[in-house]
């Protein structure tokens, strides 16, 4: 996997390393990337079709230059542009991002804890997020399609709650994270600010019981998300809900650690 | 010591440059410049978790910082002083060092164990230019 340019416009493979050395070199690169081991993603859709990888790949392609390096100013400008309408409001928090992470919804792997939670509960695994990365913002992205036959100016109120454990093991509380009113005719991504929940889950992964979505019509009646056009688990791969989090590395300088 | 040994294994015998034999003796040494070590994530079989890029040009600086430093366009003022002192006491004082003068960032897009996707910016990762320090 290593190639050297010999200076006369010819690239040659570095094949003089023994297997053991190659493994060590791979480990060096993994460490450089801040990883302890080579990740083994359990399941992942094609980067072109699944919503979270697609969002990230688009972002990556916006940022990278021809030689694969990134212009830091371009990185900042692109993030700014993408987040002018962001739920996070404070663009400054996103400007400084050193790392952006999209989380896949793992609600289906979790034990149901709330009645009728299908397509209303979301679970994002924060257990691998390193503590030295400070969360500057996090948003839940839900895709909404237009509601057929709805009157003009009809709207829905979307509320996202953080699920919390009560004193009794069976008790669960819902704490409001954010809310937003959207028109029934809206077609696109709804961005809900969930920074507080993400920060809490990073520090205390055991407290992470996920998020709960509630949708109300103009009469204040609770409706199922699909009635408001919010794409659920059975919807298209590229419209599945996911969470995006922005991080700032606490230490600017690369710290050498004894390994 | 382990790092030095590893580096030695990575060194490649570069063929002499065509113009080298016609150059004056003082230029006969390979001057400090940027060289490429391309790390191919694809060839490493890492594409199941690294989405992009296929690999990256790690780059490194290689060559001599020899007197005179006129040929070294990126020589620092300090490098010139270091050269002069080295000439006075060649056994004791080392020559200037061929090292990066400009570094830029690279971003890597990859999956973690939970199939989450990470776009991480690594500062000072890619060598843009080399020079004598």
mmCIF file of C-alpha atoms in Angstrom:
data_model
loop_
_atom_site.group_PDB
_atom_site.id
_atom_site.type_symbol
_atom_site.label_atom_id
_atom_site.label_comp_id
_atom_site.label_asym_id
_atom_site.label_seq_id
_atom_site.Cartn_x
_atom_site.Cartn_y
_atom_site.Cartn_z
ATOM 1 C CA UNK A 1 0.000 0.000 0.000
ATOM 2 C CA UNK A 2 2.983 2.347 -0.063
ATOM 3 C CA UNK A 3 4.335 3.888 -3.227
ATOM 4 C CA UNK A 4 7.329 6.107 -3.689
ATOM 5 C CA UNK A 5 7.875 8.611 -6.442
ATOM 6 C CA UNK A 6 11.417 8.062 -7.623
ATOM 7 C CA UNK A 7 11.742 11.534 -9.023
ATOM 8 C CA UNK A 8 11.625 10.605 -12.702
ATOM 9 C CA UNK A 9 7.859 10.557 -13.076
ATOM 10 C CA UNK A 10 7.589 6.906 -12.221
ATOM 11 C CA UNK A 11 5.903 5.560 -9.144
ATOM 12 C CA UNK A 12 7.128 2.335 -7.633
ATOM 13 C CA UNK A 13 5.576 0.170 -4.958
ATOM 14 C CA UNK A 14 7.471 -0.167 -1.717
ATOM 15 C CA UNK A 15 7.643 -3.926 -1.464
ATOM 16 C CA UNK A 16 10.782 -4.291 0.558
ATOM 17 C CA UNK A 17 8.950 -4.365 3.837
ATOM 18 C CA UNK A 18 8.313 -7.633 5.570
ATOM 19 C CA UNK A 19 4.758 -8.550 6.566
ATOM 20 C CA UNK A 20 5.461 -7.726 10.194
ATOM 21 C CA UNK A 21 6.797 -4.306 9.249
ATOM 22 C CA UNK A 22 3.833 -3.703 6.958
ATOM 23 C CA UNK A 23 1.497 -4.484 9.845
ATOM 24 C CA UNK A 24 3.455 -2.121 12.072
ATOM 25 C CA UNK A 25 3.297 0.594 9.410
ATOM 26 C CA UNK A 26 -0.467 0.108 9.112
ATOM 27 C CA UNK A 27 -0.718 0.436 12.890
ATOM 28 C CA UNK A 28 1.307 3.670 12.722
ATOM 29 C CA UNK A 29 -1.166 5.133 10.221
ATOM 30 C CA UNK A 30 -4.142 3.990 12.293
ATOM 31 C CA UNK A 31 -2.613 5.676 15.330
ATOM 32 C CA UNK A 32 -2.022 8.801 13.271
ATOM 33 C CA UNK A 33 -5.743 8.751 12.410
ATOM 34 C CA UNK A 34 -6.478 8.511 16.122
ATOM 35 C CA UNK A 35 -7.707 4.909 15.980
ATOM 36 C CA UNK A 36 -6.713 1.969 18.125
ATOM 37 C CA UNK A 37 -7.649 -0.616 15.563
ATOM 38 C CA UNK A 38 -8.938 -0.972 12.049
ATOM 39 C CA UNK A 39 -12.687 -0.235 12.244
ATOM 40 C CA UNK A 40 -15.072 -2.982 11.246
ATOM 41 C CA UNK A 41 -18.365 -1.347 10.309
ATOM 42 C CA UNK A 42 -21.119 -3.889 10.977
ATOM 43 C CA UNK A 43 -23.379 -2.975 8.156
ATOM 44 C CA UNK A 44 -23.131 -0.045 5.878
ATOM 45 C CA UNK A 45 -25.109 0.837 2.829
ATOM 46 C CA UNK A 46 -23.354 2.035 -0.235
ATOM 47 C CA UNK A 47 -21.867 5.476 0.297
ATOM 48 C CA UNK A 48 -23.910 6.643 -2.673
ATOM 49 C CA UNK A 49 -27.305 5.551 -1.401
ATOM 50 C CA UNK A 50 -27.494 5.767 2.414
ATOM 51 C CA UNK A 51 -28.389 9.218 3.738
ATOM 52 C CA UNK A 52 -25.609 9.697 6.323
ATOM 53 C CA UNK A 53 -22.643 8.595 4.150
ATOM 54 C CA UNK A 54 -24.113 10.497 1.197
ATOM 55 C CA UNK A 55 -24.305 13.716 3.208
ATOM 56 C CA UNK A 56 -20.724 13.244 4.387
ATOM 57 C CA UNK A 57 -19.400 12.324 0.943
ATOM 58 C CA UNK A 58 -21.018 15.450 -0.538
ATOM 59 C CA UNK A 59 -19.403 17.509 2.188
ATOM 60 C CA UNK A 60 -16.045 15.837 1.590
ATOM 61 C CA UNK A 61 -16.211 16.478 -2.164
ATOM 62 C CA UNK A 62 -17.023 20.132 -1.518
ATOM 63 C CA UNK A 63 -13.994 20.521 0.678
ATOM 64 C CA UNK A 64 -11.223 18.572 -0.953
ATOM 65 C CA UNK A 65 -8.798 19.973 -3.443
ATOM 66 C CA UNK A 66 -7.373 18.114 -6.407
ATOM 67 C CA UNK A 67 -4.394 16.776 -4.517
ATOM 68 C CA UNK A 68 -6.637 15.478 -1.765
ATOM 69 C CA UNK A 69 -5.575 18.124 0.709
ATOM 70 C CA UNK A 70 -8.076 20.602 2.065
ATOM 71 C CA UNK A 71 -8.029 24.336 2.162
ATOM 72 C CA UNK A 72 -8.881 25.269 5.730
ATOM 73 C CA UNK A 73 -10.584 28.505 4.667
ATOM 74 C CA UNK A 74 -12.643 26.576 2.113
ATOM 75 C CA UNK A 75 -13.542 24.084 4.843
ATOM 76 C CA UNK A 76 -14.860 26.903 7.015
ATOM 77 C CA UNK A 77 -16.660 28.702 4.169
ATOM 78 C CA UNK A 78 -18.358 25.512 2.975
ATOM 79 C CA UNK A 79 -19.588 24.735 6.463
ATOM 80 C CA UNK A 80 -20.829 28.277 6.868
ATOM 81 C CA UNK A 81 -22.737 28.117 3.595
ATOM 82 C CA UNK A 82 -24.287 24.783 4.470
ATOM 83 C CA UNK A 83 -25.420 26.007 7.819
ATOM 84 C CA UNK A 84 -26.906 29.387 7.076
ATOM 85 C CA UNK A 85 -30.291 27.806 7.684
ATOM 86 C CA UNK A 86 -29.020 25.444 10.300
ATOM 87 C CA UNK A 87 -30.895 24.697 13.468
ATOM 88 C CA UNK A 88 -27.702 25.437 15.352
ATOM 89 C CA UNK A 89 -28.039 29.159 14.770
ATOM 90 C CA UNK A 90 -24.616 30.141 16.001
ATOM 91 C CA UNK A 91 -22.479 29.683 12.906
ATOM 92 C CA UNK A 92 -19.344 30.321 14.961
ATOM 93 C CA UNK A 93 -19.743 26.927 16.645
ATOM 94 C CA UNK A 94 -19.585 25.168 13.290
ATOM 95 C CA UNK A 95 -16.815 27.291 11.809
ATOM 96 C CA UNK A 96 -14.197 25.782 14.028
ATOM 97 C CA UNK A 97 -15.102 22.134 13.403
ATOM 98 C CA UNK A 98 -12.116 19.794 13.208
ATOM 99 C CA UNK A 99 -14.270 16.735 12.938
ATOM 100 C CA UNK A 100 -17.769 16.117 11.642
ATOM 101 C CA UNK A 101 -19.495 12.873 12.450
ATOM 102 C CA UNK A 102 -22.758 11.485 11.164
ATOM 103 C CA UNK A 103 -24.529 8.906 13.301
ATOM 104 C CA UNK A 104 -26.741 6.182 11.899
ATOM 105 C CA UNK A 105 -30.037 5.545 13.657
ATOM 106 C CA UNK A 106 -29.795 2.235 15.559
ATOM 107 C CA UNK A 107 -33.282 2.421 17.097
ATOM 108 C CA UNK A 108 -34.211 -0.980 15.684
ATOM 109 C CA UNK A 109 -31.432 -2.668 17.674
ATOM 110 C CA UNK A 110 -32.688 -1.157 20.948
ATOM 111 C CA UNK A 111 -35.241 -2.654 23.298
ATOM 112 C CA UNK A 112 -38.548 -0.760 22.944
ATOM 113 C CA UNK A 113 -39.073 1.406 26.015
ATOM 114 C CA UNK A 114 -41.921 3.676 24.977
ATOM 115 C CA UNK A 115 -45.310 2.650 23.602
ATOM 116 C CA UNK A 116 -45.840 3.167 19.890
ATOM 117 C CA UNK A 117 -42.261 4.267 19.427
ATOM 118 C CA UNK A 118 -41.867 3.003 15.861
ATOM 119 C CA UNK A 119 -40.478 5.790 13.658
ATOM 120 C CA UNK A 120 -40.598 8.081 16.676
ATOM 121 C CA UNK A 121 -37.571 6.882 18.594
ATOM 122 C CA UNK A 122 -33.972 7.382 17.474
ATOM 123 C CA UNK A 123 -30.831 5.931 18.976
ATOM 124 C CA UNK A 124 -27.353 7.153 18.063
ATOM 125 C CA UNK A 125 -24.330 5.395 19.507
ATOM 126 C CA UNK A 126 -21.951 7.898 21.136
ATOM 127 C CA UNK A 127 -19.902 5.288 23.007
ATOM 128 C CA UNK A 128 -16.939 5.600 20.614
ATOM 129 C CA UNK A 129 -16.784 9.390 20.629
ATOM 130 C CA UNK A 130 -13.515 10.463 22.262
ATOM 131 C CA UNK A 131 -13.831 12.837 25.203
ATOM 132 C CA UNK A 132 -11.027 15.108 24.001
ATOM 133 C CA UNK A 133 -13.227 16.220 21.096
ATOM 134 C CA UNK A 134 -15.585 18.991 22.205
ATOM 135 C CA UNK A 135 -19.043 19.002 20.645
ATOM 136 C CA UNK A 136 -19.779 22.438 19.186
ATOM 137 C CA UNK A 137 -23.139 21.502 17.718
ATOM 138 C CA UNK A 138 -25.359 18.543 16.842
ATOM 139 C CA UNK A 139 -28.465 18.301 14.747
ATOM 140 C CA UNK A 140 -30.999 15.610 13.976
ATOM 141 C CA UNK A 141 -31.856 15.535 10.289
ATOM 142 C CA UNK A 142 -35.326 14.312 9.316
ATOM 143 C CA UNK A 143 -36.531 14.160 5.749
ATOM 144 C CA UNK A 144 -40.002 15.512 5.080
ATOM 145 C CA UNK A 145 -42.044 15.002 1.933
ATOM 146 C CA UNK A 146 -45.075 17.193 1.036
ATOM 147 C CA UNK A 147 -48.391 16.061 2.493
ATOM 148 C CA UNK A 148 -50.777 15.291 -0.316
ATOM 149 C CA UNK A 149 -54.126 17.036 -0.211
ATOM 150 C CA UNK A 150 -53.153 19.358 2.631
ATOM 151 C CA UNK A 151 -54.562 22.886 2.570
ATOM 152 C CA UNK A 152 -52.062 25.707 1.903
ATOM 153 C CA UNK A 153 -50.480 27.097 5.076
ATOM 154 C CA UNK A 154 -51.313 23.926 6.992
ATOM 155 C CA UNK A 155 -48.509 23.322 9.436
ATOM 156 C CA UNK A 156 -47.203 20.757 11.904
ATOM 157 C CA UNK A 157 -45.241 21.234 15.094
ATOM 158 C CA UNK A 158 -42.326 18.865 15.433
ATOM 159 C CA UNK A 159 -40.829 18.291 18.860
ATOM 160 C CA UNK A 160 -37.746 16.277 19.697
ATOM 161 C CA UNK A 161 -37.302 14.971 23.236
ATOM 162 C CA UNK A 162 -34.414 13.333 25.018
ATOM 163 C CA UNK A 163 -35.462 10.088 26.726
ATOM 164 C CA UNK A 164 -34.343 9.934 30.359
ATOM 165 C CA UNK A 165 -34.412 7.179 32.943
ATOM 166 C CA UNK A 166 -36.679 7.686 35.950
ATOM 167 C CA UNK A 167 -36.098 6.351 39.469
ATOM 168 C CA UNK A 168 -38.055 3.194 38.807
ATOM 169 C CA UNK A 169 -36.499 1.035 36.042
ATOM 170 C CA UNK A 170 -39.758 1.184 34.121
ATOM 171 C CA UNK A 171 -40.054 4.967 34.404
ATOM 172 C CA UNK A 172 -38.965 7.054 31.466
ATOM 173 C CA UNK A 173 -39.080 10.821 31.147
ATOM 174 C CA UNK A 174 -39.092 12.981 28.062
ATOM 175 C CA UNK A 175 -37.135 16.243 28.149
ATOM 176 C CA UNK A 176 -37.648 18.698 25.334
ATOM 177 C CA UNK A 177 -34.593 19.270 23.137
ATOM 178 C CA UNK A 178 -36.027 21.414 20.351
ATOM 179 C CA UNK A 179 -39.156 22.154 18.408
ATOM 180 C CA UNK A 180 -40.004 23.563 15.033
ATOM 181 C CA UNK A 181 -43.098 24.356 12.987
ATOM 182 C CA UNK A 182 -43.076 23.303 9.344
ATOM 183 C CA UNK A 183 -45.530 23.718 6.503
ATOM 184 C CA UNK A 184 -47.306 20.598 5.235
ATOM 185 C CA UNK A 185 -46.061 21.418 1.734
ATOM 186 C CA UNK A 186 -42.391 21.406 2.781
ATOM 187 C CA UNK A 187 -40.091 19.014 0.929
ATOM 188 C CA UNK A 188 -36.571 18.590 2.279
ATOM 189 C CA UNK A 189 -34.469 18.092 5.389
ATOM 190 C CA UNK A 190 -35.673 19.362 8.743
ATOM 191 C CA UNK A 191 -32.782 20.209 11.046
ATOM 192 C CA UNK A 192 -33.412 19.894 14.777
ATOM 193 C CA UNK A 193 -30.857 21.153 17.284
ATOM 194 C CA UNK A 194 -29.910 18.337 19.681
ATOM 195 C CA UNK A 195 -26.576 19.712 20.918
ATOM 196 C CA UNK A 196 -27.491 19.338 24.573
ATOM 197 C CA UNK A 197 -28.374 15.649 24.238
ATOM 198 C CA UNK A 198 -25.216 14.891 22.235
ATOM 199 C CA UNK A 199 -22.988 16.593 24.823
ATOM 200 C CA UNK A 200 -24.632 14.600 27.594
ATOM 201 C CA UNK A 201 -24.291 11.276 25.736
ATOM 202 C CA UNK A 202 -20.638 11.924 25.007
ATOM 203 C CA UNK A 203 -19.869 12.433 28.694
ATOM 204 C CA UNK A 204 -22.251 9.733 29.979
ATOM 205 C CA UNK A 205 -22.946 7.122 27.274
ATOM 206 C CA UNK A 206 -24.948 5.042 29.762
ATOM 207 C CA UNK A 207 -27.540 7.852 29.983
ATOM 208 C CA UNK A 208 -28.203 7.561 26.290
ATOM 209 C CA UNK A 209 -31.730 6.232 25.802
ATOM 210 C CA UNK A 210 -32.170 8.028 22.533
ATOM 211 C CA UNK A 211 -34.507 10.685 21.231
ATOM 212 C CA UNK A 212 -38.264 10.700 20.863
ATOM 213 C CA UNK A 213 -40.139 12.514 18.116
ATOM 214 C CA UNK A 214 -43.580 13.936 18.546
ATOM 215 C CA UNK A 215 -45.650 15.626 15.852
ATOM 216 C CA UNK A 216 -48.779 17.707 16.416
ATOM 217 C CA UNK A 217 -51.213 19.165 13.935
ATOM 218 C CA UNK A 218 -52.680 22.682 14.199
ATOM 219 C CA UNK A 219 -55.439 21.430 16.500
ATOM 220 C CA UNK A 220 -52.783 20.206 18.907
ATOM 221 C CA UNK A 221 -53.536 16.553 18.197
ATOM 222 C CA UNK A 222 -50.699 14.078 18.260
ATOM 223 C CA UNK A 223 -50.211 12.577 14.790
ATOM 224 C CA UNK A 224 -47.908 9.870 13.482
ATOM 225 C CA UNK A 225 -44.764 11.306 11.816
ATOM 226 C CA UNK A 226 -45.717 9.812 8.452
ATOM 227 C CA UNK A 227 -48.931 11.857 8.486
ATOM 228 C CA UNK A 228 -46.725 14.951 8.414
ATOM 229 C CA UNK A 229 -44.655 13.427 5.598
ATOM 230 C CA UNK A 230 -41.636 12.535 7.746
ATOM 231 C CA UNK A 231 -39.846 9.587 6.181
ATOM 232 C CA UNK A 232 -39.654 6.551 8.452
ATOM 233 C CA UNK A 233 -37.668 3.319 8.467
ATOM 234 C CA UNK A 234 -39.513 1.917 5.459
ATOM 235 C CA UNK A 235 -38.681 4.979 3.383
ATOM 236 C CA UNK A 236 -35.872 5.467 0.894
ATOM 237 C CA UNK A 237 -32.293 4.866 2.094
ATOM 238 C CA UNK A 238 -31.171 8.343 1.113
ATOM 239 C CA UNK A 239 -33.951 9.935 3.178
ATOM 240 C CA UNK A 240 -33.380 8.085 6.450
ATOM 241 C CA UNK A 241 -32.992 10.203 9.574
ATOM 242 C CA UNK A 242 -29.488 10.672 10.950
ATOM 243 C CA UNK A 243 -27.600 12.873 13.357
ATOM 244 C CA UNK A 244 -24.688 15.141 12.496
ATOM 245 C CA UNK A 245 -22.320 16.360 15.157
ATOM 246 C CA UNK A 246 -19.538 18.941 14.920
ATOM 247 C CA UNK A 247 -16.429 18.679 17.051
ATOM 248 C CA UNK A 248 -13.532 20.891 17.936
ATOM 249 C CA UNK A 249 -10.296 19.270 18.995
ATOM 250 C CA UNK A 250 -9.338 20.573 22.401
ATOM 251 C CA UNK A 251 -5.602 20.429 21.770
ATOM 252 C CA UNK A 252 -4.310 22.246 18.745
ATOM 253 C CA UNK A 253 -0.942 20.573 18.747
ATOM 254 C CA UNK A 254 -0.375 16.932 18.049
ATOM 255 C CA UNK A 255 0.509 15.350 21.328
ATOM 256 C CA UNK A 256 2.997 12.530 21.267
ATOM 257 C CA UNK A 257 2.008 9.715 23.524
ATOM 258 C CA UNK A 258 4.142 6.801 24.595
ATOM 259 C CA UNK A 259 2.756 3.664 23.036
ATOM 260 C CA UNK B 1 16.318 3.603 17.132
ATOM 261 C CA UNK B 2 13.319 1.584 15.947
ATOM 262 C CA UNK B 3 12.029 4.548 13.965
ATOM 263 C CA UNK B 4 15.389 5.072 12.339
ATOM 264 C CA UNK B 5 15.524 1.413 11.322
ATOM 265 C CA UNK B 6 12.033 1.633 9.855
ATOM 266 C CA UNK B 7 12.890 4.761 7.915
ATOM 267 C CA UNK B 8 15.921 3.002 6.518
ATOM 268 C CA UNK B 9 13.680 0.260 5.145
ATOM 269 C CA UNK B 10 11.515 2.806 3.399
ATOM 270 C CA UNK B 11 14.400 4.480 1.668
ATOM 271 C CA UNK B 12 14.481 3.882 -2.014
ATOM 272 C CA UNK B 13 17.506 4.123 -4.214
ATOM 273 C CA UNK B 14 16.533 6.903 -6.534
ATOM 274 C CA UNK B 15 18.126 6.758 -9.969
ATOM 275 C CA UNK B 16 20.455 9.659 -10.678
ATOM 276 C CA UNK B 17 18.849 12.602 -12.339
ATOM 277 C CA UNK B 18 19.850 13.085 -15.993
ATOM 278 C CA UNK B 19 21.405 16.496 -15.439
ATOM 279 C CA UNK B 20 23.363 15.499 -12.404
ATOM 280 C CA UNK B 21 26.491 14.288 -14.175
ATOM 281 C CA UNK B 22 26.888 17.645 -15.901
ATOM 282 C CA UNK B 23 26.475 19.699 -12.779
ATOM 283 C CA UNK B 24 29.455 21.288 -10.986
ATOM 284 C CA UNK B 25 30.819 19.231 -8.065
ATOM 285 C CA UNK B 26 29.134 21.346 -5.401
ATOM 286 C CA UNK B 27 25.755 20.566 -6.947
ATOM 287 C CA UNK B 28 26.530 16.901 -7.260
ATOM 288 C CA UNK B 29 24.632 16.194 -4.095
ATOM 289 C CA UNK B 30 20.890 15.680 -4.295
ATOM 290 C CA UNK B 31 19.424 18.933 -3.097
ATOM 291 C CA UNK B 32 16.693 19.206 -0.527
ATOM 292 C CA UNK B 33 13.315 18.702 -2.137
ATOM 293 C CA UNK B 34 9.901 17.193 -1.664
ATOM 294 C CA UNK B 35 9.435 13.543 -2.509
ATOM 295 C CA UNK B 36 6.322 11.440 -2.546
ATOM 296 C CA UNK B 37 5.395 8.449 -0.502
ATOM 297 C CA UNK B 38 1.925 7.550 -1.654
ATOM 298 C CA UNK B 39 -0.071 5.593 0.886
ATOM 299 C CA UNK B 40 -2.780 3.674 -0.935
ATOM 300 C CA UNK B 41 -5.749 2.859 1.298
ATOM 301 C CA UNK B 42 -7.106 0.859 -1.614
ATOM 302 C CA UNK B 43 -4.021 -1.356 -1.842
ATOM 303 C CA UNK B 44 -4.040 -1.766 1.922
ATOM 304 C CA UNK B 45 -7.556 -3.189 1.616
ATOM 305 C CA UNK B 46 -8.963 -0.449 3.833
ATOM 306 C CA UNK B 47 -11.801 0.550 1.546
ATOM 307 C CA UNK B 48 -14.336 -1.314 3.621
ATOM 308 C CA UNK B 49 -13.982 1.466 6.187
ATOM 309 C CA UNK B 50 -12.223 4.364 4.471
ATOM 310 C CA UNK B 51 -14.702 5.954 2.069
ATOM 311 C CA UNK B 52 -12.378 8.632 0.717
ATOM 312 C CA UNK B 53 -9.733 9.335 -0.410
ATOM 313 C CA UNK B 54 -8.290 6.229 -2.145
ATOM 314 C CA UNK B 55 -4.980 7.160 -0.616
ATOM 315 C CA UNK B 56 -2.851 10.178 0.018
ATOM 316 C CA UNK B 57 0.484 11.602 -0.961
ATOM 317 C CA UNK B 58 2.210 11.639 2.379
ATOM 318 C CA UNK B 59 5.275 13.484 0.993
ATOM 319 C CA UNK B 60 8.548 13.811 2.779
ATOM 320 C CA UNK B 61 11.638 15.968 2.489
ATOM 321 C CA UNK B 62 14.858 14.456 1.279
ATOM 322 C CA UNK B 63 18.234 15.731 0.150
ATOM 323 C CA UNK B 64 21.276 17.580 1.288
ATOM 324 C CA UNK B 65 21.503 21.112 2.517
ATOM 325 C CA UNK B 66 25.027 21.740 1.286
ATOM 326 C CA UNK B 67 27.047 24.885 0.728
ATOM 327 C CA UNK B 68 26.276 27.089 -1.140
ATOM 328 C CA UNK B 69 22.607 27.329 -0.262
ATOM 329 C CA UNK B 70 21.747 29.431 -3.336
ATOM 330 C CA UNK B 71 20.198 26.393 -4.956
ATOM 331 C CA UNK B 72 17.943 25.931 -1.955
ATOM 332 C CA UNK B 73 15.192 28.383 -2.673
ATOM 333 C CA UNK B 74 13.494 27.705 0.625
ATOM 334 C CA UNK B 75 16.549 28.004 2.849
ATOM 335 C CA UNK B 76 15.934 29.992 5.999
ATOM 336 C CA UNK B 77 18.298 32.665 7.261
ATOM 337 C CA UNK B 78 19.165 30.349 10.073
ATOM 338 C CA UNK B 79 20.111 27.644 7.567
ATOM 339 C CA UNK B 80 22.700 29.970 6.065
ATOM 340 C CA UNK B 81 24.215 30.676 9.471
ATOM 341 C CA UNK B 82 24.117 26.952 10.272
ATOM 342 C CA UNK B 83 25.981 26.206 7.040
ATOM 343 C CA UNK B 84 28.690 28.731 7.804
ATOM 344 C CA UNK B 85 29.209 27.384 11.300
ATOM 345 C CA UNK B 86 29.252 23.849 9.916
ATOM 346 C CA UNK B 87 31.965 24.843 7.441
ATOM 347 C CA UNK B 88 34.050 26.198 10.301
ATOM 348 C CA UNK B 89 33.641 23.094 12.415
ATOM 349 C CA UNK B 90 32.430 20.294 10.152
ATOM 350 C CA UNK B 91 33.036 17.560 12.697
ATOM 351 C CA UNK B 92 31.187 19.242 15.510
ATOM 352 C CA UNK B 93 28.362 21.253 13.990
ATOM 353 C CA UNK B 94 25.773 19.554 11.758
ATOM 354 C CA UNK B 95 24.587 20.882 8.408
ATOM 355 C CA UNK B 96 21.152 22.509 8.125
ATOM 356 C CA UNK B 97 18.321 20.065 8.014
ATOM 357 C CA UNK B 98 16.058 19.351 5.035
ATOM 358 C CA UNK B 99 12.554 19.683 6.488
ATOM 359 C CA UNK B 100 9.009 20.835 5.629
ATOM 360 C CA UNK B 101 8.550 24.593 5.324
ATOM 361 C CA UNK B 102 4.820 24.547 4.630
ATOM 362 C CA UNK B 103 2.250 22.028 5.793
ATOM 363 C CA UNK B 104 -1.433 21.769 4.977
ATOM 364 C CA UNK B 105 -4.388 19.740 6.207
ATOM 365 C CA UNK B 106 -6.047 16.660 4.770
ATOM 366 C CA UNK B 107 -9.526 15.309 5.439
ATOM 367 C CA UNK B 108 -10.339 11.623 5.691
ATOM 368 C CA UNK B 109 -13.819 10.128 5.486
ATOM 369 C CA UNK B 110 -14.314 6.798 7.202
ATOM 370 C CA UNK B 111 -16.722 4.458 8.977
ATOM 371 C CA UNK B 112 -16.304 3.523 12.632
ATOM 372 C CA UNK B 113 -17.313 0.231 14.278
ATOM 373 C CA UNK B 114 -20.892 1.474 14.659
ATOM 374 C CA UNK B 115 -21.185 2.319 10.945
ATOM 375 C CA UNK B 116 -21.175 6.026 11.798
ATOM 376 C CA UNK B 117 -19.334 8.194 9.287
ATOM 377 C CA UNK B 118 -16.519 10.497 10.349
ATOM 378 C CA UNK B 119 -15.010 13.353 8.378
ATOM 379 C CA UNK B 120 -11.881 14.365 10.190
ATOM 380 C CA UNK B 121 -9.517 17.166 9.379
ATOM 381 C CA UNK B 122 -5.865 16.426 10.090
ATOM 382 C CA UNK B 123 -3.864 19.617 10.377
ATOM 383 C CA UNK B 124 -0.221 19.856 9.255
ATOM 384 C CA UNK B 125 -0.447 16.478 7.543
ATOM 385 C CA UNK B 126 0.590 17.172 3.957
ATOM 386 C CA UNK B 127 3.956 18.699 3.128
ATOM 387 C CA UNK B 128 3.495 21.499 0.594
ATOM 388 C CA UNK B 129 7.141 22.470 0.363
ATOM 389 C CA UNK B 130 10.530 21.528 1.738
ATOM 390 C CA UNK B 131 13.496 23.662 2.592
ATOM 391 C CA UNK B 132 16.680 23.921 4.583
ATOM 392 C CA UNK B 133 16.418 24.902 8.242
#
